[in-house]
Short mmCIF file of C-alpha atoms and ligand atoms in Angstrom, two decimals:
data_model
loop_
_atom_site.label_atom_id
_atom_site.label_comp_id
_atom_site.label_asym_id
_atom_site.label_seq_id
_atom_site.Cartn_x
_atom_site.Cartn_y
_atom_site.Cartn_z
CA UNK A 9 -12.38 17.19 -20.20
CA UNK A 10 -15.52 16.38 -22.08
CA UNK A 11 -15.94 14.30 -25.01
CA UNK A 12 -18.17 13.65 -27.81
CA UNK A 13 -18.45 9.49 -29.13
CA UNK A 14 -21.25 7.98 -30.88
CA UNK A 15 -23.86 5.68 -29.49
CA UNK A 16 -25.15 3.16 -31.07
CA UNK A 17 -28.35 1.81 -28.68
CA UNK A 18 -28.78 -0.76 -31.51
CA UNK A 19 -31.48 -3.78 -31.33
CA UNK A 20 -33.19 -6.38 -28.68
CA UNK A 21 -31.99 -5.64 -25.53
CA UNK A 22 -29.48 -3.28 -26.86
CA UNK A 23 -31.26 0.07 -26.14
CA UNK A 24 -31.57 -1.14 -21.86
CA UNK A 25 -28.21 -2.12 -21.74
CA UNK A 26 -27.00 0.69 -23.10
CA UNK A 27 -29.02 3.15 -21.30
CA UNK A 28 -27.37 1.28 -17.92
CA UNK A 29 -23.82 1.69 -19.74
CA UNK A 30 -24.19 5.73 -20.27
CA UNK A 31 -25.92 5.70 -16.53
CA UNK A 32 -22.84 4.26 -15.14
CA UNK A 33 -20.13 5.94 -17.11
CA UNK A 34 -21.90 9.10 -16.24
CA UNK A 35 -21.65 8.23 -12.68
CA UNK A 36 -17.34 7.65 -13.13
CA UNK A 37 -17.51 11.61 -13.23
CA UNK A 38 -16.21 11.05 -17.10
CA UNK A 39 -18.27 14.21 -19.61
CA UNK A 40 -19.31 12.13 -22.42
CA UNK A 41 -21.71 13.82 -25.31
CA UNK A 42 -23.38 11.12 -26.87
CA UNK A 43 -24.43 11.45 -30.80
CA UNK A 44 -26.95 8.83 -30.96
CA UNK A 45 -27.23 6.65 -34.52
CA UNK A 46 -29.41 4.16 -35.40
CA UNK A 47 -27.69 0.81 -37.01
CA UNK A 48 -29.54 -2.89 -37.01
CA UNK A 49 -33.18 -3.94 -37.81
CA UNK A 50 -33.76 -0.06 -36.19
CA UNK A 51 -32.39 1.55 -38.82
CA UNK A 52 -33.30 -1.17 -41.57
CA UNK A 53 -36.95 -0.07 -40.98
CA UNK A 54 -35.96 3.77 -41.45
CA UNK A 55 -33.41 3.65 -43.81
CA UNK A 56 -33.68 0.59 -45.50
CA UNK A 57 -30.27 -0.15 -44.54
CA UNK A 58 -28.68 -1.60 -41.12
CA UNK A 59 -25.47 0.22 -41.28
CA UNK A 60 -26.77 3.69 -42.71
CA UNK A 61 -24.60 6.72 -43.87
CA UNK A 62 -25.37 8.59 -40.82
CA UNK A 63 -24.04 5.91 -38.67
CA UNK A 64 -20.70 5.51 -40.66
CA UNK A 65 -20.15 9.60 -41.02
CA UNK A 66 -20.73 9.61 -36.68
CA UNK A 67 -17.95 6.89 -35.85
CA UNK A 68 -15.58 8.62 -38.49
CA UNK A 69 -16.02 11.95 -36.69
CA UNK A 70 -15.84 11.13 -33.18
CA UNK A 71 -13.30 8.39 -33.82
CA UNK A 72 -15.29 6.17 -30.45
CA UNK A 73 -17.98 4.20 -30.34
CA UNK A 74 -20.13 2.82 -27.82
CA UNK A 75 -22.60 -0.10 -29.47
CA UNK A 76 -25.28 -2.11 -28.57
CA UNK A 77 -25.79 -5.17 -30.62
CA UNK A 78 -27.21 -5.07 -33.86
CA UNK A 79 -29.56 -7.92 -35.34
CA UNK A 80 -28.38 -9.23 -38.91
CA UNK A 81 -31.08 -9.25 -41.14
CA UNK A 82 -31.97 -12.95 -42.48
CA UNK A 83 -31.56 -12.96 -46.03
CA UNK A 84 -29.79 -13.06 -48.82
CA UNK A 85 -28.25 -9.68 -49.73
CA UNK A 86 -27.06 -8.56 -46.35
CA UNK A 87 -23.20 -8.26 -45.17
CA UNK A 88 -22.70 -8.86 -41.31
CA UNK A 89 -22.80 -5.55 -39.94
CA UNK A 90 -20.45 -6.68 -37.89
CA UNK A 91 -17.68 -7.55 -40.00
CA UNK A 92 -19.06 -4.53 -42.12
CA UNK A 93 -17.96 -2.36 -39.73
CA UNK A 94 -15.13 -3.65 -39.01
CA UNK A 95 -13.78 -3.73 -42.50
CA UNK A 96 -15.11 -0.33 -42.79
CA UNK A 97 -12.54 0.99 -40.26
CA UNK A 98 -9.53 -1.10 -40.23
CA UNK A 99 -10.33 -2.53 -37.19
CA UNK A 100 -7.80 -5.28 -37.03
CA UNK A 101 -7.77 -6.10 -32.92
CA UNK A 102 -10.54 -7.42 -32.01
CA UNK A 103 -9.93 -7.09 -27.49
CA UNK A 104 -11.29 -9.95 -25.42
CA UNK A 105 -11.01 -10.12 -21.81
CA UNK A 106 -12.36 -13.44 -20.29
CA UNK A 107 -11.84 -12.42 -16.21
CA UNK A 108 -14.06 -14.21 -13.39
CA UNK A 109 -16.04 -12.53 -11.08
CA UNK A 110 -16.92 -13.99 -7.29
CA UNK A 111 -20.83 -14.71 -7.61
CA UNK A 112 -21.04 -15.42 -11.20
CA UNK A 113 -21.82 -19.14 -11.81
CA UNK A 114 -18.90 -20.72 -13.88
CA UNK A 115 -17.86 -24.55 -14.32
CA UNK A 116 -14.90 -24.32 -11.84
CA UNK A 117 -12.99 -21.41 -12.64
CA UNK A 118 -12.01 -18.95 -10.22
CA UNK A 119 -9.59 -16.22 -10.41
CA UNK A 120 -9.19 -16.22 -13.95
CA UNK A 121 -8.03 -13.03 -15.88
CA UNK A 122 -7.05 -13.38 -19.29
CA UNK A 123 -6.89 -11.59 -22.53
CA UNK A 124 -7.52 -12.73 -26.20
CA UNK A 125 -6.36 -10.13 -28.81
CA UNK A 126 -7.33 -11.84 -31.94
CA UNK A 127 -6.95 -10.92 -35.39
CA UNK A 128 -10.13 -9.16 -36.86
CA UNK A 129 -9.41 -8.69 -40.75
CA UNK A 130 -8.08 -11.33 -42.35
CA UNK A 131 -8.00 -15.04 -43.30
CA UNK A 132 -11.41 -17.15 -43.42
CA UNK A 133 -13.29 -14.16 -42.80
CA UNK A 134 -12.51 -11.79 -45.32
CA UNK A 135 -15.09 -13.46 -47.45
CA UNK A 136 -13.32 -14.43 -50.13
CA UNK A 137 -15.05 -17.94 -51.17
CA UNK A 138 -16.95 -19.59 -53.77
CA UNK A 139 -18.56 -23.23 -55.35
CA UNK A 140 -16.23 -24.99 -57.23
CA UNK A 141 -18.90 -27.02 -59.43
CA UNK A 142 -21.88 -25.98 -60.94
CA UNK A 143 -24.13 -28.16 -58.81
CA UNK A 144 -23.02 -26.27 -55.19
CA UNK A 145 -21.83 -29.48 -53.74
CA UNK A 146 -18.28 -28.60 -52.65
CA UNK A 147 -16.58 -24.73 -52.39
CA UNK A 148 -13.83 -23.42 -51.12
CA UNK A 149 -13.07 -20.76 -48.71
CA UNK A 150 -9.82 -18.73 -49.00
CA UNK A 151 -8.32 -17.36 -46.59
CA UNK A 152 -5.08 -14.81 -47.09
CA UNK A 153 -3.12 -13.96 -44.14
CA UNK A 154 -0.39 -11.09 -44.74
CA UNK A 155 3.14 -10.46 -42.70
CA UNK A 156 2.01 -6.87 -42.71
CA UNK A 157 -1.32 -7.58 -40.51
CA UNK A 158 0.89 -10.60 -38.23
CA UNK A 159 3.00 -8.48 -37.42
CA UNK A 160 0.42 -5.28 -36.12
CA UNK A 161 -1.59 -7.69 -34.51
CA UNK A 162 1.24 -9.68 -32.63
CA UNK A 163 2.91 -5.68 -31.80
CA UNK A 164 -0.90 -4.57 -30.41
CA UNK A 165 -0.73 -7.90 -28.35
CA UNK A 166 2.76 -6.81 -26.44
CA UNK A 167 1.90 -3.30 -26.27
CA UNK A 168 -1.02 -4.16 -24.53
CA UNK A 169 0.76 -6.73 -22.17
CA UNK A 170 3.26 -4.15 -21.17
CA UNK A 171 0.91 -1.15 -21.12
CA UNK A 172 -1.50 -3.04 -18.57
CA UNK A 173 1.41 -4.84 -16.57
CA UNK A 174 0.61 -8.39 -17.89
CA UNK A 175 3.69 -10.80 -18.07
CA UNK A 176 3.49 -13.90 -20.77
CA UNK A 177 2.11 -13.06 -24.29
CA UNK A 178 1.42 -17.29 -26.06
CA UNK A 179 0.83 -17.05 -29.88
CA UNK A 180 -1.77 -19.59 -30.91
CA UNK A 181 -1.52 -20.72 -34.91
CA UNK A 182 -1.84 -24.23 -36.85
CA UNK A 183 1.35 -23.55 -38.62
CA UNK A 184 3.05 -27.32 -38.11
CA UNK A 185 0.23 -27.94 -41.05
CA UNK A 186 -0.69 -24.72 -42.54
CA UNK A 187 2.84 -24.16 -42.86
CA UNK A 188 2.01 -21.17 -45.12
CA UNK A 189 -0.36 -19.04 -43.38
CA UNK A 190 -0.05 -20.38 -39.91
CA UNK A 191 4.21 -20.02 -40.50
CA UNK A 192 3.82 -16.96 -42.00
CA UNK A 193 1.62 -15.87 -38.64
CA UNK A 194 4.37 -17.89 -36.17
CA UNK A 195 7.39 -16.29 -37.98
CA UNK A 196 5.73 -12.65 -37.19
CA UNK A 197 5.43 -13.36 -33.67
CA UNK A 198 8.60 -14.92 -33.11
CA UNK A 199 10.19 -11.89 -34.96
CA UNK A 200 8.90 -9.41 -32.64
CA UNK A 201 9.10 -11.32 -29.53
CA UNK A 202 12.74 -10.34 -29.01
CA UNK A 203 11.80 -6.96 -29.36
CA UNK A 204 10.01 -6.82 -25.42
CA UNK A 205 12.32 -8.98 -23.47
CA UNK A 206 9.99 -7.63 -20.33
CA UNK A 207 7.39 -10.02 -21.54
CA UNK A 208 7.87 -13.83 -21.93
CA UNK A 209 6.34 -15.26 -24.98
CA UNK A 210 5.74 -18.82 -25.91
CA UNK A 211 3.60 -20.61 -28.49
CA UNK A 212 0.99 -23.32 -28.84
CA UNK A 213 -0.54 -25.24 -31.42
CA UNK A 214 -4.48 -24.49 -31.21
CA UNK A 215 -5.81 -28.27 -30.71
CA UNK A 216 -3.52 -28.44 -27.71
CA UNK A 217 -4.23 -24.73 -26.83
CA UNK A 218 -8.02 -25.62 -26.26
CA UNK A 219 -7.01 -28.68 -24.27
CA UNK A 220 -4.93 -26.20 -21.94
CA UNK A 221 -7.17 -23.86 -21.88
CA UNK A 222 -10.02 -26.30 -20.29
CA UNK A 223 -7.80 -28.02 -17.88
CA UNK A 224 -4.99 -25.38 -16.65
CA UNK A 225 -6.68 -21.68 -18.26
CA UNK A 226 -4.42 -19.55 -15.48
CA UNK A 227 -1.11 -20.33 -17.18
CA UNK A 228 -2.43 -18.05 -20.08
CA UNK A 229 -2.29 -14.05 -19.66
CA UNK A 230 -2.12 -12.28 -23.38
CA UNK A 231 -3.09 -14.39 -25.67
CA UNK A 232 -2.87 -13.57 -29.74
CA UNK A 233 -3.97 -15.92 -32.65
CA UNK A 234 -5.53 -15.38 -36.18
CA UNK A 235 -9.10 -14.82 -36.63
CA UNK A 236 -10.82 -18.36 -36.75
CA UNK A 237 -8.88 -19.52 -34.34
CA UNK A 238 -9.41 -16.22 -31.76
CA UNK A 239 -13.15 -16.67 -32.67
CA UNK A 240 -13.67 -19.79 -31.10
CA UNK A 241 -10.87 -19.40 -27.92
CA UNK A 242 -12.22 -16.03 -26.69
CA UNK A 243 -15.88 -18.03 -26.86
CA UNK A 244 -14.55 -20.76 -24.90
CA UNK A 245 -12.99 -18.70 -22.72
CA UNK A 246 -16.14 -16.39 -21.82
CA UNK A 247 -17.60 -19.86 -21.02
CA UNK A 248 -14.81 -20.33 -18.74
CA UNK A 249 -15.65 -17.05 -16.69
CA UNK A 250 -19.80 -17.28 -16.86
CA UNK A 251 -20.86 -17.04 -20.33
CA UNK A 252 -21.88 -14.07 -22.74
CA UNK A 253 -23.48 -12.15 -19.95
CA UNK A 254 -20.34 -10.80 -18.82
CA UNK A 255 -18.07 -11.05 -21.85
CA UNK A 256 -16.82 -7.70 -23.35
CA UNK A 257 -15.30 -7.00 -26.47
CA UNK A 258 -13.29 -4.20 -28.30
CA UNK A 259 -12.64 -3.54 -32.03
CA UNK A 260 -9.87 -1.33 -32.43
CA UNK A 261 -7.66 0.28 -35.08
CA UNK A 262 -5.45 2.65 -35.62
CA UNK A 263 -7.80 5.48 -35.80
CA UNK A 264 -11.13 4.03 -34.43
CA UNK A 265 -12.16 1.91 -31.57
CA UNK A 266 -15.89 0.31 -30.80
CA UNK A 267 -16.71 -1.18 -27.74
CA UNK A 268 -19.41 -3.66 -27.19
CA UNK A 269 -20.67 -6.52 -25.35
CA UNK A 270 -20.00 -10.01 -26.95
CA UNK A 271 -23.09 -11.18 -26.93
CA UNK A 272 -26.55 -10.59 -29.30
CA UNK A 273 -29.43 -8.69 -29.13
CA UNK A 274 -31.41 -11.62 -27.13
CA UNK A 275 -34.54 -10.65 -28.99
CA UNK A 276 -36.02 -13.52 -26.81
CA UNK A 277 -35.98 -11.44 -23.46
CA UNK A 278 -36.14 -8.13 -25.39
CA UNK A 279 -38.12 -4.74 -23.78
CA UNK A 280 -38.59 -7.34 -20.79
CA UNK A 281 -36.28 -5.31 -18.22
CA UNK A 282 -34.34 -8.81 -17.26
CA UNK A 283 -31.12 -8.70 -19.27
CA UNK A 284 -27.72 -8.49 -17.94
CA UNK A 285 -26.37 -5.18 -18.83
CA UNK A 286 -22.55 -6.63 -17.58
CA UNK A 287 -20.81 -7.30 -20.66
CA UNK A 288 -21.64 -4.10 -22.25
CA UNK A 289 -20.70 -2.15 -18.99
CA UNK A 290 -17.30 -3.93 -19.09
CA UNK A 291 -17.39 -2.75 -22.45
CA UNK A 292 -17.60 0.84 -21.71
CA UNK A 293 -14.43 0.15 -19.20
CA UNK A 294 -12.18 -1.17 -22.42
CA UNK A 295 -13.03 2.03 -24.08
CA UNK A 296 -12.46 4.49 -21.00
CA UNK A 297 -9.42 2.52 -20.52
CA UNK A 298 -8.28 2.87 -24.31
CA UNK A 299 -8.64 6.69 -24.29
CA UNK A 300 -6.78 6.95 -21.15
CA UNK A 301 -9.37 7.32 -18.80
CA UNK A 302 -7.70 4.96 -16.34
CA UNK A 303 -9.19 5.87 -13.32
CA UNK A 304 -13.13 5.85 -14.29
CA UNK A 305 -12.23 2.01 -15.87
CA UNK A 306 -11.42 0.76 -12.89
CA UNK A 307 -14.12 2.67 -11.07
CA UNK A 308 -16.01 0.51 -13.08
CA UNK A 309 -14.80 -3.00 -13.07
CA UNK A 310 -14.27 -3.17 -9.48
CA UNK A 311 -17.89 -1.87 -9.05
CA UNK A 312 -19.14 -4.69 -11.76
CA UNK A 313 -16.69 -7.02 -9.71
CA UNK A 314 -18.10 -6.09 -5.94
CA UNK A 315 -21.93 -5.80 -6.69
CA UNK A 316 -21.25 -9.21 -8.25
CA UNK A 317 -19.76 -10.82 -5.20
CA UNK A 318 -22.49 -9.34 -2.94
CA UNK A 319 -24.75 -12.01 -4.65
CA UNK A 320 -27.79 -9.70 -3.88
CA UNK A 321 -28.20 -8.14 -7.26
CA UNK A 322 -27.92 -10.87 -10.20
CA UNK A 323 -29.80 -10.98 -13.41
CA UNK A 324 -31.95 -13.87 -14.26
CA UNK A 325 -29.14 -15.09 -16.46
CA UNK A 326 -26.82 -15.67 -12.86
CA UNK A 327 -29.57 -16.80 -10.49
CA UNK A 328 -32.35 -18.64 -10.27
CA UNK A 329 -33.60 -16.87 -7.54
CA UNK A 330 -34.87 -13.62 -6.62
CA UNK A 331 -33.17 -11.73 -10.03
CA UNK A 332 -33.24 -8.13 -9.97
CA UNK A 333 -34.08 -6.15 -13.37
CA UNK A 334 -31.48 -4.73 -15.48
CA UNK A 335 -31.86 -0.93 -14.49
CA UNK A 336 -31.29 -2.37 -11.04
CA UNK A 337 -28.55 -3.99 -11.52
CA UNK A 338 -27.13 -0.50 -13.38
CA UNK A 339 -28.49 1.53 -10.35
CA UNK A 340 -26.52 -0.76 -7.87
CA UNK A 341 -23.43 0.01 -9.77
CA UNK A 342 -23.61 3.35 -9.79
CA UNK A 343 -24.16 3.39 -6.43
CA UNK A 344 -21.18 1.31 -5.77
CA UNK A 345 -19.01 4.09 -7.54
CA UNK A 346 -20.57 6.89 -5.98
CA UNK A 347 -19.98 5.31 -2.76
P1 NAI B 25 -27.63 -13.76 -28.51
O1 NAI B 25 -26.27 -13.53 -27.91
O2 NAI B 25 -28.42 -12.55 -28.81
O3 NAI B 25 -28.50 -14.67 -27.50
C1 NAI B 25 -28.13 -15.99 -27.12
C2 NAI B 25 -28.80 -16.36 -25.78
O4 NAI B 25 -28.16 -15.64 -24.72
C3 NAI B 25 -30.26 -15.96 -25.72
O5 NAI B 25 -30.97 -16.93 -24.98
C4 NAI B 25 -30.27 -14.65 -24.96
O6 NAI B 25 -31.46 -14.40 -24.25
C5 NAI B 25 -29.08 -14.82 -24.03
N1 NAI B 25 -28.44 -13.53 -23.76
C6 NAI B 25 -27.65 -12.83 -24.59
N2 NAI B 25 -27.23 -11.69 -24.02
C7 NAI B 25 -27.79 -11.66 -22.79
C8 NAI B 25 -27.74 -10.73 -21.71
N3 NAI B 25 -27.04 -9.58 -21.78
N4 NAI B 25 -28.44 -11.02 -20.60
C9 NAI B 25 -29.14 -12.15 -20.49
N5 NAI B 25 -29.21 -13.09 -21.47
C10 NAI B 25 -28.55 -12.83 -22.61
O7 NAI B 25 -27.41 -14.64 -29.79
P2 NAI B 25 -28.41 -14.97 -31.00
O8 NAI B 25 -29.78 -15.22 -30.47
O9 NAI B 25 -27.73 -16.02 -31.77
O10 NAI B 25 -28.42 -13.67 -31.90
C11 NAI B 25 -29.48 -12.71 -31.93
C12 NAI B 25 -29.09 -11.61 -32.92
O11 NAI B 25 -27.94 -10.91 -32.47
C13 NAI B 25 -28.75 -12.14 -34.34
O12 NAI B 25 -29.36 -11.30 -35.28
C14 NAI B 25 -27.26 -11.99 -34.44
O13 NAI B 25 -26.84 -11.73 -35.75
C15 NAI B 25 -27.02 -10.77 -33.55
N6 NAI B 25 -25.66 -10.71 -32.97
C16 NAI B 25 -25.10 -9.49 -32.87
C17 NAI B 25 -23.87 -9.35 -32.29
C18 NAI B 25 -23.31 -7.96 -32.16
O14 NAI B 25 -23.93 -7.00 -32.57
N7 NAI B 25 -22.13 -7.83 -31.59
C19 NAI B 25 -23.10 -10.49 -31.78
C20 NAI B 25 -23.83 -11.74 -31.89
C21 NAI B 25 -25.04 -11.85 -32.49
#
C-alpha cells in the first residue's frame, strides 16, 4: 500500500529533522509520497503568509500530515499557526506520550510510559478575551467549555486506552472551584466512564495532580484534562522523561491528523547538523500508528528506544560528550530497523 501525506519541513531545525523522519519511515518498508508545503517564516518570505493556501488545500487532501515546527512571526497581526491550524481542522486531541528511554538523562524517572490526551479547542485558548477599561490595566480572558467537546475528548481518551491495551484512564479538571466549566468537564467523564468497564477511571484535582505527578508519575497511564491544564502536565511530564528532545505530539480530529515534535524550531542551533531529530521521529510513529500501520510504529520506537540505550549515538542535547550529528543519529536508526 502506498500513500500520499503532506510534509511540512517547516523552520530552524525543522527541515534536518524532518529529512531524518522521512529517512527512517522510509526504512519501516512503509510507501509514503510526500507533497511538500511550505508553512512558517519559509513561507512568510514567499507568500507573505505563514500558513499559505497551498499548505491548507495539501492537509485537506491527503487528510495526514507530517510537520516540522514552524516559527511564529513576532508581531502584532499574526495568529499562532499553531492553534491556526488546529482550529482550521477540528483538531480537538491534542496526543502526548511522555515514555522514558534507558540513556536519556532525566531527574529520576525510569520506566515511565504515559499518555496525556488533552483537549485542543476550547476554553482559555479559543481566544476569546479583551481589556475591560480603557487604560489596558486589567482584561479578561473567557474561556467556554462545551458538553459536546467533554464528552469527544474524554471518548478519544478510552478509545485510545483500550485500542493500545492501557488500563486506568484519571480525568484531571479544577471543577471543586470552577464548578461550571471544570463540572461540566468532570460530569462528561464520569458519564462515559461506565461505558468501558475494561478500563478503571479515577479523577484528580490538577494542584494535587502535579504534586502526583512529580513524586509517584507511574500510577498514571491515560491521562485526559482540558486544554490549560493538559498544556502545562504534558510539559511537565516531557520533563519527567528528558525534556523536549524526545517529546512527540499528535493533533488529531475526526478527519485530519498532524504529527509533530513538541518542541520549536531551535533557531539557536539551526543548519548546524546537532539537533535531536527524536521527538519528531516519535512523531512519525503516532501517525503510522494512527493509520494502522502498527508494525512500522513499533519498528520505530523500539529502534529510537535501543540506539538510545546503546549510549553511543546521543545528540548534544543528551551528552556532553562525544555527540554525534543529527543525520547520524537518523542513520543509526535506520540501521537498527534494517537490522
Ligand atoms: P524551542 O523549542 O524551539 O527551543 C527551546 C530550546 O530547546 C532551545 O535552546 C533549543 O535549541 C532547544 N531545542 C529544541 N528542540 C531541540 C532539538 N530537537 N534538539 C536539540 N535542542 C532542541 O523553543 P523557542 O525557542 O521558544 O521557540 C522557537 C520558535 O519555535 C518560536 O517561533 C516558537 O513560536 C516556535 N514554536 C513552534 C512550535 C511548533 O511548531 N510546534 C512549538 C513551540 C515553539
Amino acid at each position: 500500500m502506498s500513500y500520499t501525506f503532506t510534509l511540512i519541513p517547516g523552520d530552524g531545525i525543522g527541515p534536518e529533522i524532518t529529512k531524518e523522519t522521512v529517512k527512517v519511515i522510509k526504512s519501516t518498508g512503509v510507501n509514503i509520497d510526500w507533497d511538500v508545503v511550505e508553512g512558517g517564516m519559509t513561507a512568510l518570505h514567499k507568500y507573505h503568509d505563514p500558513l499559505p493556501q497551498e499548505l491548507l488545500d495539501s492537509i485537506e487532501r491527503n487528510k495526514i500530515a507530517l510537520k516540522g515546527p514552524l516559527t511564529t512571526p513576532i508581531g502584532k497581526g499574526f495568529r499562532s499557526i499553531n492553534v491556526a491550524l488546529r482550529k482550521e481542522f477540528d483538531l480537538y486531541v491534542n496526543l502526548r506520550p511522555a515514555i522514558s528511554f534507558k540513556g536519556v538523562p532525566t531527574i529520576h524517572v525510569d520506566h515511565l510510559d504515559l499518555v496525556i490526551v488533552r483537549e485542543n479547542l476550547e476554553e482559555f485558548y479559543s481566544g476569546v478575551e479583551h481589556y475591560i477599561d480603557h487604560t489596558h490595566s486589567a482584561a479578561e480572558t473567557i474561556g467556554i467549555v462545551t458538553k459536546g467537546a467533554c464528552q469527544r475528548i474524554v471518548r478519544y481518551a478510552f478509545e485510545y486506552a483500550r485500542k493500545h491495551g492501557r488500563k486506568k484512564v484519571t480525568a484531571v479538571h479544577k471543577a471543586n472551584i470552577m464548578k461550571f466549566t471544570g463540572g461540566i468537564f468532570l460530569n462528561a467523564a464520569e458519564e462515559i466512564a461506565p461505558e468501558y468497564p475494561d478500563i478503571f477511571f479515577n479523577d484528580k484535582i490538577i494542584d494535587n495532580m502535579a504534586m502526583q505527578m512529580v513524586m509517584n508519575p507511574h500510577q498514571f497511564d491515560v491521562i485526559v484534562t482540558t486544554n490549560l491544564f493538559g498544556d502545562i502536565l504534558s510539559d511537565l511530564a516531557s520533563g519527567l522523561v528528558g525534556g523536549l528532545g524526545v517529546a512527540p505530539g499528535a493533533n488529531i480530529g475526526y478527519k485530519v491528523g498532524i504529527f509533530e515534535a513538541v518542541h520549536g524550531s531551535a533557531p539557536d542551533i539551526a543548519g548546524k547538523n546537532i539537533a535531536n531529530p527524536t521527538a519528531q521521529i516519535l512523531g512519525a510513529a503516532i501517525m503510522l500508528d494512527h493509520i494502522g500501520e502498527i508494525e512500522a510504529s513499533q519498528k520505530i520506537q523500539t529502534a529510537i528506544s535501543n540506539v538510545l540505550k546503546k549510549g553511543k549515538y546521543l545528540t548534544r542535547d543528551l551528552t556532553k560528550n562525544n555527540h554525534v550529528t543529527t543525520d547520524v543519529f537518523g542513520d543509526a536508526v535506520v540501521r537498527e530497523i534494517e537490522q
